[in-house]
Short mmCIF file of C-alpha atoms in Angstrom, two decimals:
data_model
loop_
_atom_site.label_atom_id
_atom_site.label_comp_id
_atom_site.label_asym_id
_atom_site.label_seq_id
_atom_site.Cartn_x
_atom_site.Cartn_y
_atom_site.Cartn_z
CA UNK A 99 -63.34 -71.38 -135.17
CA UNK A 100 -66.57 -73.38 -135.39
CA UNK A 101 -67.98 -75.22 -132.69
CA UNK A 102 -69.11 -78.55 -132.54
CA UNK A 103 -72.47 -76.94 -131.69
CA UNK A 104 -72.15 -75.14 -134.67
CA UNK A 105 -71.13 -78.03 -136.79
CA UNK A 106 -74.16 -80.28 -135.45
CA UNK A 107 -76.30 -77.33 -136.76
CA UNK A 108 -75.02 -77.21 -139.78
CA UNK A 109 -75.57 -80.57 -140.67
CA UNK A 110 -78.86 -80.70 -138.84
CA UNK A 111 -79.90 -77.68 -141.52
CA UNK A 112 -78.65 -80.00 -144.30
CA UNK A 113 -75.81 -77.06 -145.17
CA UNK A 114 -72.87 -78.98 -144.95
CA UNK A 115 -71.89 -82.72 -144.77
CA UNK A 116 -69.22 -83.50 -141.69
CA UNK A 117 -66.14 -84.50 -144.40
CA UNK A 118 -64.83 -80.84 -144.47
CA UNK A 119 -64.80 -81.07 -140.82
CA UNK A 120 -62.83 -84.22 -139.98
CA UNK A 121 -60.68 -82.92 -143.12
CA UNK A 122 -59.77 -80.17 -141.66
CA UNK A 123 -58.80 -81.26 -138.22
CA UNK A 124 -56.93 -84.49 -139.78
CA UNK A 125 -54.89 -81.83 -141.68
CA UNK A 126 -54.40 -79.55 -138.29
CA UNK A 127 -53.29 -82.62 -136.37
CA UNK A 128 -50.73 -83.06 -139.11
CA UNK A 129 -49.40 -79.29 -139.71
CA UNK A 130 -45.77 -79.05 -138.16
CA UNK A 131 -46.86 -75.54 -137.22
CA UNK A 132 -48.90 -76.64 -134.50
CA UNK A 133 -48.51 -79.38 -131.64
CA UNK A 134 -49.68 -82.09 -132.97
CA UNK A 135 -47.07 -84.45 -132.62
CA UNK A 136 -47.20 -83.75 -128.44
CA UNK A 137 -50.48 -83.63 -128.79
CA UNK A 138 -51.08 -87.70 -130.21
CA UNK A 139 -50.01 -90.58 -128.51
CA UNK A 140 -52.03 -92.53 -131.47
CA UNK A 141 -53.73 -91.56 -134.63
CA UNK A 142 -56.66 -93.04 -136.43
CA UNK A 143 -56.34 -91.26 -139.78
CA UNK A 144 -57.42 -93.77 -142.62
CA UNK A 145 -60.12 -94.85 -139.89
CA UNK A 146 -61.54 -91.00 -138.81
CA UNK A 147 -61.66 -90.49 -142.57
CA UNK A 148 -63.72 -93.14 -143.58
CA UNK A 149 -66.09 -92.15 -140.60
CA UNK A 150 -66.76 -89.12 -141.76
CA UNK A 151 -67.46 -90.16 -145.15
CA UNK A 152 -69.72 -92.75 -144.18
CA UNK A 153 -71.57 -90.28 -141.93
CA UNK A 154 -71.92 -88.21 -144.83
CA UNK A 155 -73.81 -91.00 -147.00
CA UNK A 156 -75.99 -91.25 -143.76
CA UNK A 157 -76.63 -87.69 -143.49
CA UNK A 158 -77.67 -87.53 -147.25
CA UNK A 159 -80.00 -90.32 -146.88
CA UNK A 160 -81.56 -88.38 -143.40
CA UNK A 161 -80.08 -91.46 -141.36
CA UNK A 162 -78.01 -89.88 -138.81
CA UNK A 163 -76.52 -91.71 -136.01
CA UNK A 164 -76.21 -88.37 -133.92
CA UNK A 165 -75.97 -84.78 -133.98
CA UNK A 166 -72.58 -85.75 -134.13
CA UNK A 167 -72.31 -88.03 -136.82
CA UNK A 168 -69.13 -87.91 -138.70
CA UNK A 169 -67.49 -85.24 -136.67
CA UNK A 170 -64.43 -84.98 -135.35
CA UNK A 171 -63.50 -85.91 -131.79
CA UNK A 172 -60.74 -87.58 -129.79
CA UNK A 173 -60.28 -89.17 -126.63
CA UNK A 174 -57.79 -89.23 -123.88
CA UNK A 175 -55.25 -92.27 -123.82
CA UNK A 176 -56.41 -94.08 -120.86
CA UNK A 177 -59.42 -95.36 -122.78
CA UNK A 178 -59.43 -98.73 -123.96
CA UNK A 179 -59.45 -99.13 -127.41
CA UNK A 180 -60.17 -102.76 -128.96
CA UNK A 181 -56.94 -104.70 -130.01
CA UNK A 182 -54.53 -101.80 -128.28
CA UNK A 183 -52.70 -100.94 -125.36
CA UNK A 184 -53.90 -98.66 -123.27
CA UNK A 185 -50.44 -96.69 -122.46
CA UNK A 186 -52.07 -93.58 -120.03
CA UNK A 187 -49.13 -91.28 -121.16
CA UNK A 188 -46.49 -93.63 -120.11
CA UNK A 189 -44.03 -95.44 -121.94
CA UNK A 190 -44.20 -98.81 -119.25
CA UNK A 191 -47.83 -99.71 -120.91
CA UNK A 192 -46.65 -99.66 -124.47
CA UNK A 193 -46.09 -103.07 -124.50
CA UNK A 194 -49.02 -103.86 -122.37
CA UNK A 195 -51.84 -106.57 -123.33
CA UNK A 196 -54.29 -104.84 -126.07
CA UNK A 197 -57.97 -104.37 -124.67
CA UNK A 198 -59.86 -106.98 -125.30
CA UNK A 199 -62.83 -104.11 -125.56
CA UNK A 200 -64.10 -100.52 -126.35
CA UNK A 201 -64.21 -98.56 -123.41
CA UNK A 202 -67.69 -98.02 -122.76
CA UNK A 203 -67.31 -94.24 -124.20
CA UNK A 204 -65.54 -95.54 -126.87
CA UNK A 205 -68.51 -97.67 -127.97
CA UNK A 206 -70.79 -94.71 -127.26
CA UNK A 207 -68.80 -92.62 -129.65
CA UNK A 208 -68.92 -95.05 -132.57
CA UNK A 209 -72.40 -95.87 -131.83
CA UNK A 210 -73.28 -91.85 -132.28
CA UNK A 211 -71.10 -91.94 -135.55
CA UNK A 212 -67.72 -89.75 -134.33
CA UNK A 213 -65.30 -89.58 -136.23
CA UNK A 214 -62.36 -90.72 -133.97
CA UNK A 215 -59.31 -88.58 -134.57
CA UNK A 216 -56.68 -89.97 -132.02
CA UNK A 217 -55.61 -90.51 -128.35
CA UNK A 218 -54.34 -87.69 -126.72
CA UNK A 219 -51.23 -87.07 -124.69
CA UNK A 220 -51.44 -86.52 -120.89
CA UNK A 221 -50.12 -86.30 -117.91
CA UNK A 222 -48.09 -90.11 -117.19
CA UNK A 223 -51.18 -91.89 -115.53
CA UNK A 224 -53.22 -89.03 -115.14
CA UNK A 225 -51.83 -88.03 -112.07
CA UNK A 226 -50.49 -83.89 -111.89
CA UNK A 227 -52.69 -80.97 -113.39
CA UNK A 228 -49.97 -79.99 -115.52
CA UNK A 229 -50.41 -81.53 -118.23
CA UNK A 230 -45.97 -81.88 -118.13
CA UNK A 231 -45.34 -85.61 -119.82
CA UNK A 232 -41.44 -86.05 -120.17
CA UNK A 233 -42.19 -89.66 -122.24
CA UNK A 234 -43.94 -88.21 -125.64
CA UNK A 235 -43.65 -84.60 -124.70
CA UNK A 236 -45.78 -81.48 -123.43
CA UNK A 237 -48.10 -79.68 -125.61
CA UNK A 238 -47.16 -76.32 -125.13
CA UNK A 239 -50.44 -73.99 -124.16
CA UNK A 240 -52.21 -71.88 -127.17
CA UNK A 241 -52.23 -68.61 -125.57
CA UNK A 242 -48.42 -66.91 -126.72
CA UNK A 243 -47.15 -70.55 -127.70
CA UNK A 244 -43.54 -68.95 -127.95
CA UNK A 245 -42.99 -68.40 -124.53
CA UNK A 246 -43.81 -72.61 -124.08
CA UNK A 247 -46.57 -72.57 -121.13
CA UNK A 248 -48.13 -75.22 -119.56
CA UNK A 249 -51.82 -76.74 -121.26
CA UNK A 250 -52.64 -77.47 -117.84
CA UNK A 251 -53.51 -81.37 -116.96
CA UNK A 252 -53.72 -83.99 -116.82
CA UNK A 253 -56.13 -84.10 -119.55
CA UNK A 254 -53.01 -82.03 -121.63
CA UNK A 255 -53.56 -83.20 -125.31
CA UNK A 256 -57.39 -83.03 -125.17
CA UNK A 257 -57.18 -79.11 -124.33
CA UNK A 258 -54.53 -78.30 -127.23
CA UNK A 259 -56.16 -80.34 -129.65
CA UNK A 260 -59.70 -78.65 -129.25
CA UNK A 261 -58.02 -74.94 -129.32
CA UNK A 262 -55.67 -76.18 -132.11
CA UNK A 263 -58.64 -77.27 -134.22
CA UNK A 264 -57.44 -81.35 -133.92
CA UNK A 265 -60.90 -81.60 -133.07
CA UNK A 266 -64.28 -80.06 -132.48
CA UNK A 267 -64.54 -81.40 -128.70
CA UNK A 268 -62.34 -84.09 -126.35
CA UNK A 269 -63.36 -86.53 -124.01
CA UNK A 270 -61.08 -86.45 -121.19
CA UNK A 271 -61.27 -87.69 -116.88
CA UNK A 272 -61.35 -85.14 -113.88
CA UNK A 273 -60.39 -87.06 -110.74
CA UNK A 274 -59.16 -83.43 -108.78
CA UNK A 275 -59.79 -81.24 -111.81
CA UNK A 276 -58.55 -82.67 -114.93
CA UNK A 277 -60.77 -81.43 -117.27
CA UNK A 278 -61.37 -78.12 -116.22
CA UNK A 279 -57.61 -77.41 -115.70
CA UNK A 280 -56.62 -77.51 -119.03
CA UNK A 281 -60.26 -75.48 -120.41
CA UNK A 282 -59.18 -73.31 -117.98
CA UNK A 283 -55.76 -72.43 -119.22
CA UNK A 284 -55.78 -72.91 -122.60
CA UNK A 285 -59.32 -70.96 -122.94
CA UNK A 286 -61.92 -73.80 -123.40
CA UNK A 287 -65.09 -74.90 -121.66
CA UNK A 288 -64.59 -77.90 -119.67
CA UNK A 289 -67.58 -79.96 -118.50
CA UNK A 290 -66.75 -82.40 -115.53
CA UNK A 291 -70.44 -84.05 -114.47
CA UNK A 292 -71.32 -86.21 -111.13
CA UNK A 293 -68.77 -89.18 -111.57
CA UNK A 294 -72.02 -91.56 -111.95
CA UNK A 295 -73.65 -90.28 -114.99
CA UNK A 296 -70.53 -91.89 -117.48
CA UNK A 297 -69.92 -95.02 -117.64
CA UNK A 298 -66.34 -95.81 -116.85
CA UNK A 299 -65.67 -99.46 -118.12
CA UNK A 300 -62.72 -99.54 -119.67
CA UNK A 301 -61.09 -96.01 -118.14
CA UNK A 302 -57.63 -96.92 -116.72
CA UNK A 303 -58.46 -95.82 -113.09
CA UNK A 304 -56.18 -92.91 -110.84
CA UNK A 305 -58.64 -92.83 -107.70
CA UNK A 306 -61.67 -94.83 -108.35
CA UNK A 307 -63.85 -92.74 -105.90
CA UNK A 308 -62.83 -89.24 -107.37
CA UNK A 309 -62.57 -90.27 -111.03
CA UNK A 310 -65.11 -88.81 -113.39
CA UNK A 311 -64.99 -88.42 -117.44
CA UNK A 312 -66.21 -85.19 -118.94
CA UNK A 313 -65.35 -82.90 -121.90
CA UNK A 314 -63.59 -80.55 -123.32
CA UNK A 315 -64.94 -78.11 -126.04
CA UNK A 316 -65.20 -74.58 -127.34
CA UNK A 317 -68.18 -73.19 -125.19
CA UNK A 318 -70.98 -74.91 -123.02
CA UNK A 319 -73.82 -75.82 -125.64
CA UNK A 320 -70.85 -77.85 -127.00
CA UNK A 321 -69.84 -79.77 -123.93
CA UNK A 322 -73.44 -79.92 -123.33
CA UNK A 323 -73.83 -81.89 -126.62
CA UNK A 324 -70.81 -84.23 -126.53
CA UNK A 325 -72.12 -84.74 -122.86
CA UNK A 326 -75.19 -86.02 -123.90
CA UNK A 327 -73.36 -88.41 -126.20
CA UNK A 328 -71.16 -90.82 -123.50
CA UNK A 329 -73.89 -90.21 -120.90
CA UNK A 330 -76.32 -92.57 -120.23
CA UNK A 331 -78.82 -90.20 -119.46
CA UNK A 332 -78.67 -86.91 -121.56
CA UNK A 333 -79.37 -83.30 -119.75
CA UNK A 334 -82.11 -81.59 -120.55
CA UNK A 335 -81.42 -77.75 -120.34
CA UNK A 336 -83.92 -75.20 -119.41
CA UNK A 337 -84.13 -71.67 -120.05
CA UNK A 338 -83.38 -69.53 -116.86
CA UNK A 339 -83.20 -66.06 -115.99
CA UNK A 340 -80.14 -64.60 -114.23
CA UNK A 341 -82.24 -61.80 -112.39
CA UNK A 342 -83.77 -65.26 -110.15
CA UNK A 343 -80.01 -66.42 -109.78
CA UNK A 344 -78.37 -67.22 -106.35
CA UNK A 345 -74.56 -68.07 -106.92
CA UNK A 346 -72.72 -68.63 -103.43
CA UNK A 347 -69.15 -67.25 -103.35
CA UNK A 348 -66.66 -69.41 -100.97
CA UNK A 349 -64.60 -67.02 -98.91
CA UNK A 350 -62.43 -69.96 -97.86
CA UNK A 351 -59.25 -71.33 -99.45
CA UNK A 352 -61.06 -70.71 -103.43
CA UNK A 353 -60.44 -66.85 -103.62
CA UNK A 354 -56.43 -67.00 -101.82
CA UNK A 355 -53.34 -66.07 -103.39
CA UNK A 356 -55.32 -65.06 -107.19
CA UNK A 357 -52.38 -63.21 -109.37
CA UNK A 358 -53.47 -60.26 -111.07
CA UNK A 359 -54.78 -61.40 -114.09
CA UNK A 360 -57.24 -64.11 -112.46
CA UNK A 361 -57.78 -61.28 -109.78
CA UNK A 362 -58.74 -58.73 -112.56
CA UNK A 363 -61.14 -61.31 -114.76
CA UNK A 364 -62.63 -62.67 -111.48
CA UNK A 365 -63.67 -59.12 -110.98
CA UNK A 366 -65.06 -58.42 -114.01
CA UNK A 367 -66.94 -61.35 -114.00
CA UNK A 368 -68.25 -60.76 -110.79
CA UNK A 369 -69.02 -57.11 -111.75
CA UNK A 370 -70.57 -58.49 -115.27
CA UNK A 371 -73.01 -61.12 -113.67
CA UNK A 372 -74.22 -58.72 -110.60
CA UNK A 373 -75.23 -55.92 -113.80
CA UNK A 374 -77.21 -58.96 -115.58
CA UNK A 375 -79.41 -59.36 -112.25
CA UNK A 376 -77.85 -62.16 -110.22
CA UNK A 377 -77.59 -62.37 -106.38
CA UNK A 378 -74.21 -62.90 -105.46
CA UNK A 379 -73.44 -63.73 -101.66
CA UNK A 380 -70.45 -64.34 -100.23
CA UNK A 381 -70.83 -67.69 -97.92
CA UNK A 382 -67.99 -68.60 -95.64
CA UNK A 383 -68.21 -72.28 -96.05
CA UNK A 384 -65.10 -72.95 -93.43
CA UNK A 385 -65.28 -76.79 -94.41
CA UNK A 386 -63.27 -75.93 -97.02
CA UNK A 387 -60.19 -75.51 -94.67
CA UNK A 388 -60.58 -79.24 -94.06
CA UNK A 389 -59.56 -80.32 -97.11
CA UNK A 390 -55.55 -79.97 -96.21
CA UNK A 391 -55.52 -82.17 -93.28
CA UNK A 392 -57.28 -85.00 -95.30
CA UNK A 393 -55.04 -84.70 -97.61
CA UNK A 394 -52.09 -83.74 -95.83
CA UNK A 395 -50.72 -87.36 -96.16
CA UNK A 396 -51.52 -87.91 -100.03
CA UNK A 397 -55.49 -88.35 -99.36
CA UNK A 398 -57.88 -90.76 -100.94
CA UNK A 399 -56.18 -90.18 -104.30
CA UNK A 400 -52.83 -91.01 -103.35
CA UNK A 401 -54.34 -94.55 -101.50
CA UNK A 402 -56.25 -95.69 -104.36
CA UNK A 403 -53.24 -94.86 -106.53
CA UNK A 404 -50.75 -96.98 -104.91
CA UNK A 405 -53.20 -100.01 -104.75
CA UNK A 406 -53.24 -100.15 -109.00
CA UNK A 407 -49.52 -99.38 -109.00
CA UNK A 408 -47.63 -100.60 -106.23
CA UNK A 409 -46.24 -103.96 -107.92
CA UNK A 410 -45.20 -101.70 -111.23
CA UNK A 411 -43.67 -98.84 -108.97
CA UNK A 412 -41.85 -101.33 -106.55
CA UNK A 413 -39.88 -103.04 -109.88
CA UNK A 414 -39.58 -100.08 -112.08
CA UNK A 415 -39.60 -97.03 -110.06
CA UNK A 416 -37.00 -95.30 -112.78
CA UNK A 417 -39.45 -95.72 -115.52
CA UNK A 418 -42.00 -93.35 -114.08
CA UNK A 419 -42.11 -89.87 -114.17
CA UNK A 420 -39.89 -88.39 -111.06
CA UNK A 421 -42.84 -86.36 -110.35
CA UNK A 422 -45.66 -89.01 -110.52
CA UNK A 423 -43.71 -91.53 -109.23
CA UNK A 424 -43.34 -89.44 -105.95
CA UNK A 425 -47.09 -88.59 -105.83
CA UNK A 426 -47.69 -92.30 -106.24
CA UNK A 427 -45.14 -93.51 -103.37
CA UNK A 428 -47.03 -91.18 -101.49
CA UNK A 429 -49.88 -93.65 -100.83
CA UNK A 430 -47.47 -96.53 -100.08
CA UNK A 431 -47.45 -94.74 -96.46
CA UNK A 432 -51.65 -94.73 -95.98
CA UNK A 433 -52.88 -98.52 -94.46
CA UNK A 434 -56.12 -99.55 -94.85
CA UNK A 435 -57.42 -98.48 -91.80
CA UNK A 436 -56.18 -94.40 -92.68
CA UNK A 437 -58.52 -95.38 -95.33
CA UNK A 438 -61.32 -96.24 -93.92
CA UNK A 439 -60.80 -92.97 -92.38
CA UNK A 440 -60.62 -90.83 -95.07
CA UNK A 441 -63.54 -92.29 -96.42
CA UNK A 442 -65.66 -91.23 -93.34
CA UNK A 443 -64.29 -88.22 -93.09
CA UNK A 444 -65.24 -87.31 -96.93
CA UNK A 445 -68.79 -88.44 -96.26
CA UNK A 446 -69.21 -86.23 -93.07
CA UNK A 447 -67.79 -83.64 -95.03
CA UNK A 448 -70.06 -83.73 -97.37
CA UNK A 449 -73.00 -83.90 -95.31
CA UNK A 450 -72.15 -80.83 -94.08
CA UNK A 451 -71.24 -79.38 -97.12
CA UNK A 452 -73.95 -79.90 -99.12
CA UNK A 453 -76.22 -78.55 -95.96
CA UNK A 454 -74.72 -75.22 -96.21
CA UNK A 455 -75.17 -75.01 -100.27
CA UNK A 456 -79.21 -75.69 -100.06
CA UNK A 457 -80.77 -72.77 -101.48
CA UNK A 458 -77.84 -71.89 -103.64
CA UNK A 459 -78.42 -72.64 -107.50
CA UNK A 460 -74.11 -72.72 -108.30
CA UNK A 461 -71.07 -72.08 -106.37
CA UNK A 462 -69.00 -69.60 -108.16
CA UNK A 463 -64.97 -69.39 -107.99
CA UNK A 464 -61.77 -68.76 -110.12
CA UNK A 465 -61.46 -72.57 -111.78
CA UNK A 466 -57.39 -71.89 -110.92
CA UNK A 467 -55.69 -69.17 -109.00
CA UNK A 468 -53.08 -68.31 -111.64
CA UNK A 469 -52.53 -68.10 -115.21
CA UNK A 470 -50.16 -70.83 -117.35
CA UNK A 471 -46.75 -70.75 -115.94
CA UNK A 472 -44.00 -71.63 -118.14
CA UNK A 473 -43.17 -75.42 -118.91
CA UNK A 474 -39.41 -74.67 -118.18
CA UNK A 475 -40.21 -73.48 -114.92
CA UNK A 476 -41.29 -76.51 -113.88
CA UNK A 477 -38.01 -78.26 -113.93
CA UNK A 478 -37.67 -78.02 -110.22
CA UNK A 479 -39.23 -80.38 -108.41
CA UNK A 480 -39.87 -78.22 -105.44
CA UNK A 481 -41.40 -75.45 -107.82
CA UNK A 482 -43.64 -78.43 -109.56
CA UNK A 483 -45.47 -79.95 -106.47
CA UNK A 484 -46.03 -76.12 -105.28
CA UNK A 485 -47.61 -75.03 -108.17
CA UNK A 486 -49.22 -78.23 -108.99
CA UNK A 487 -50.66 -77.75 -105.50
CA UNK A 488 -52.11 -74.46 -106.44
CA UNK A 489 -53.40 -75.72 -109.67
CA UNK A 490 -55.61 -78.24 -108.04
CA UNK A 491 -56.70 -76.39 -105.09
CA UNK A 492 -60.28 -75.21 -106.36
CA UNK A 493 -60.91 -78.40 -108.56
CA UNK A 494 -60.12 -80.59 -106.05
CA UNK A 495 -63.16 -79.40 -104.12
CA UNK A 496 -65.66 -80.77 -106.31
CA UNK A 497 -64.25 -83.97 -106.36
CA UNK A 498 -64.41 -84.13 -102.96
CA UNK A 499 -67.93 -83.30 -103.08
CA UNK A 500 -68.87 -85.90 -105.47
CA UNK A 501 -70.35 -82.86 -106.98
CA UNK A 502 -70.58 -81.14 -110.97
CA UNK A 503 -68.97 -78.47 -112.34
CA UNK A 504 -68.21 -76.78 -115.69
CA UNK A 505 -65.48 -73.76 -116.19
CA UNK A 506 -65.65 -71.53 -118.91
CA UNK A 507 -63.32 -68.39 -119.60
CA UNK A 508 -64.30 -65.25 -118.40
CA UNK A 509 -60.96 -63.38 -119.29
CA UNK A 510 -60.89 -60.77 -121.97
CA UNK A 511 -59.96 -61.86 -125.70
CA UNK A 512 -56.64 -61.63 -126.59
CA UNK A 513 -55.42 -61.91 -122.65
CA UNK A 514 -53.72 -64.67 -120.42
CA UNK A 515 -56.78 -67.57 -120.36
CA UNK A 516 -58.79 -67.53 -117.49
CA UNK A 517 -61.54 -69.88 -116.19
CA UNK A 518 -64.91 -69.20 -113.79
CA UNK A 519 -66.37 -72.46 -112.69
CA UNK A 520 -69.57 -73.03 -111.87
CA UNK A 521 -70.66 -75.84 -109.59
CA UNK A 522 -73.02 -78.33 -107.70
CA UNK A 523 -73.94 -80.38 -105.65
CA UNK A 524 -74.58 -84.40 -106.65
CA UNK A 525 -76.87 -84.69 -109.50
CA UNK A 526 -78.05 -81.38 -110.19
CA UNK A 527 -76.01 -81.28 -113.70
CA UNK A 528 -78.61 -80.59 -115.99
CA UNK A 529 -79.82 -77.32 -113.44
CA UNK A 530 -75.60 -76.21 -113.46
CA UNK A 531 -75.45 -76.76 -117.03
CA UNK A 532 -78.57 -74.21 -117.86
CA UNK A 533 -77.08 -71.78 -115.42
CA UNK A 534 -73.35 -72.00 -117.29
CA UNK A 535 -75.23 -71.46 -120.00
CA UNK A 536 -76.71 -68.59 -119.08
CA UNK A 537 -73.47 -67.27 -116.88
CA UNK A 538 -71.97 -67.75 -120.86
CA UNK A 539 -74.28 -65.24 -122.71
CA UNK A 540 -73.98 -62.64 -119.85
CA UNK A 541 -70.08 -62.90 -120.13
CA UNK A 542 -70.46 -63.07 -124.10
CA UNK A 543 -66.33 -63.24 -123.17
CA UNK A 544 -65.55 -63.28 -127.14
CA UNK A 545 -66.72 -60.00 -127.65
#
């Protein structure tokens, strides 16, 4: 599989024009073989085509738009898109007003030249890390599609249609771990920065203080790229040297309850990083434990949630998905005052937080505690809040934290996916990014 890095090089060299590209994942998105009809809530076709093609006139004349110009991409469907409804993996937006405007990533996107390729499927208004939508379908995970596992979520489509080849990278939103869910399961690189770095006009909101946007491709110089394409202010990476490393290792709540084959690639990874030279200490951080009593009650997320659907979920509660619906209704119990609350509580929290991380250059953890489960599994409600639970657990943390993070797999090829994460503190994404980077040769996990 090439990599959007790859591809950007290639046309940067002059070897290959970005047609055969687009072609190729236009034709992917369409094979029956594959999932791309779970994968698509909307596809631009004709319109990816032609952007490729007229890429390709610019690249011949050495009038590039981007390193990206005419390549193939797709976005999540809770970004606007001019003269269509936004539908967020439900079916009670389809007949919604169309957006009057691009989301801003949108515009940044055409501005750079991307070739468009679709909206992707996702969990119904973003809200599970699943990636299960009942209303168009679940994309079932890459990694032994037979047995019908989970892509993770919510960000769902933009995971299967990176590893499916649908596209060379995905923009998608992490609100408790959205991006790096999916990358993490379906054995991707996910990239989710500090929330303020994208612009997010024109993103259909879940919990306007945790959302972020970030991306989704094959490994980091990738996400690094596409990064510094919706950003408003690009990353510079450095070169850095793993033997001056000093990764801090929660021993709270990140590292409970692994199964075996997170346990075993954890280890490895561990084992693999300490050989290269890096210091590795194990940090207790206790403020972790906090988390479930803030959220015990449905948290921030749940509060901000209700507030953009309460009218919709108070008239058409059956139209929802049984499972989003109840994480929705959840907020319905938190006043403004628990609010105000929460919101002090988070910034104490991270105060204290961010104290115990100085002198650290990454936190290191398992990005999920468990492999893909099965998508039939799920069918019990009890089953799907537990493991959707566990799912978010780790993620979550960075959201909290206001913080950056990128996961990339660390499992062996041919094995159950498996994501390490990487992460920061507020604003040091370019420094995280340089360090993934180097985290990513030392694992050199395709070998």
């Amino acid at each position: 599989m090439t990599t959007l890095w790859q591809a950007s090089q290639q046309l940067l060299a002059g070897e290959t024009g970005p047609e055969s590209f687009t072609a190729s994942a236009l034709h992917a998105a369409q094979d029956p073989a594959k999932e791309g009809a779970r994968v698509f809530t909307r596809r631009y076709v004709s319109q990816a085509a032609q952007q490729a093609t007229d890429a390709a006139q610019r690249w011949q004349k050495q009038q590039s738009r981007s390193a990206i110009d005419g390549l193939p991409v797709s976005i999540k469907d809770l970004f606007d898109v001019q003269g269509e409804a936004t539908t967020a993996g439900s079916h009670l937006l389809l007949n919604a007003a169309p957006a009057v405007a691009n989301a801003s990533v949108v515009d940044r996107l055409q501005q750079a030249g991307a070739a468009v390729v679709g909206k992707t499927n996702m969990t119904e208004f973003a809200f599970s890390g699943l990636g299960i939508n009942p209303h168009f379908g679940t994309p079932a995970n890459p990694w032994k599609r037979a047995e019908q596992r989970i892509p993770g979520g919510s960000s769902s489509g933009a995971a299967v249609a990176v590893a499916d080849g649908m596209c060379l990278g995905a923009i998608g939103t992490d609100t408790g771990g959205s991006v790096r869910i999916p990358a993490a399961l379906c054995g991707l690189t996910g990239f989710k920065p500090t929330a303020s770095r994208i612009n997010q006009a024109g993103t259909l909101p879940l919990s306007t203080s945790l959302d972020s946007i970030g991306v989704i491709a094959h490994d980091v110089r990738s996400c690094w790229l596409l990064d510094s394409v919706i950003a408003q202010q690009p990353l510079e990476m450095q070169e850095v040297d793993l033997h001056r490393a000093r990764f801090a290792i929660p021993q709270t709540r990140v590292l409970d309850g692994l199964d075996n084959d997170v346990a075993d690639a954890w280890k490895k990874a561990i084992h693999t990083l300490q050989q290269a030279g890096a210091t590795l200490i194990d940090v207790p951080l206790t403020e972790l434990d906090e988390l479930n009593s803030m959220n015990a009650r449905g948290g921030i997320t749940a509060y901000e949630a209700w507030q953009w659907h309460q009218q919709t979920a108070l008239a058409q509660p059956e139209a929802y998905d049984p499972q989003v619906l109840v994480r929705v209704q959840r907020g319905s119990h938190l006043t403004a005052q628990d609010a105000e609350v929460l919101y002090q509580q988070r910034q104490a929290w991270q105060r204290r937080v961010n104290a115990a991380l100085v002198g650290f250059d990454a936190l290191l953890m398992p990005t999920v505690p468990c492999i893909a489960p099965g998508i039939a599994s799920l069918d019990d409600p009890q089953r799907y809040m537990e493991i959707n639970a566990l799912m978010l657990r780790n993620t979550s943390v960075i959201n909290m934290l206001d913080g950056c993070a990128l996961s990339l797999p660390c499992h062996t090829a041919g094995s159950a996916p498996v994501g390490l994460s990487l992460a920061s503190v507020h604003g040091d994404d370019a420094r995280l990014i340089s360090w993934s980077l180097a985290v990513e040769t030392a694992l050199n996990w395709r070998s």
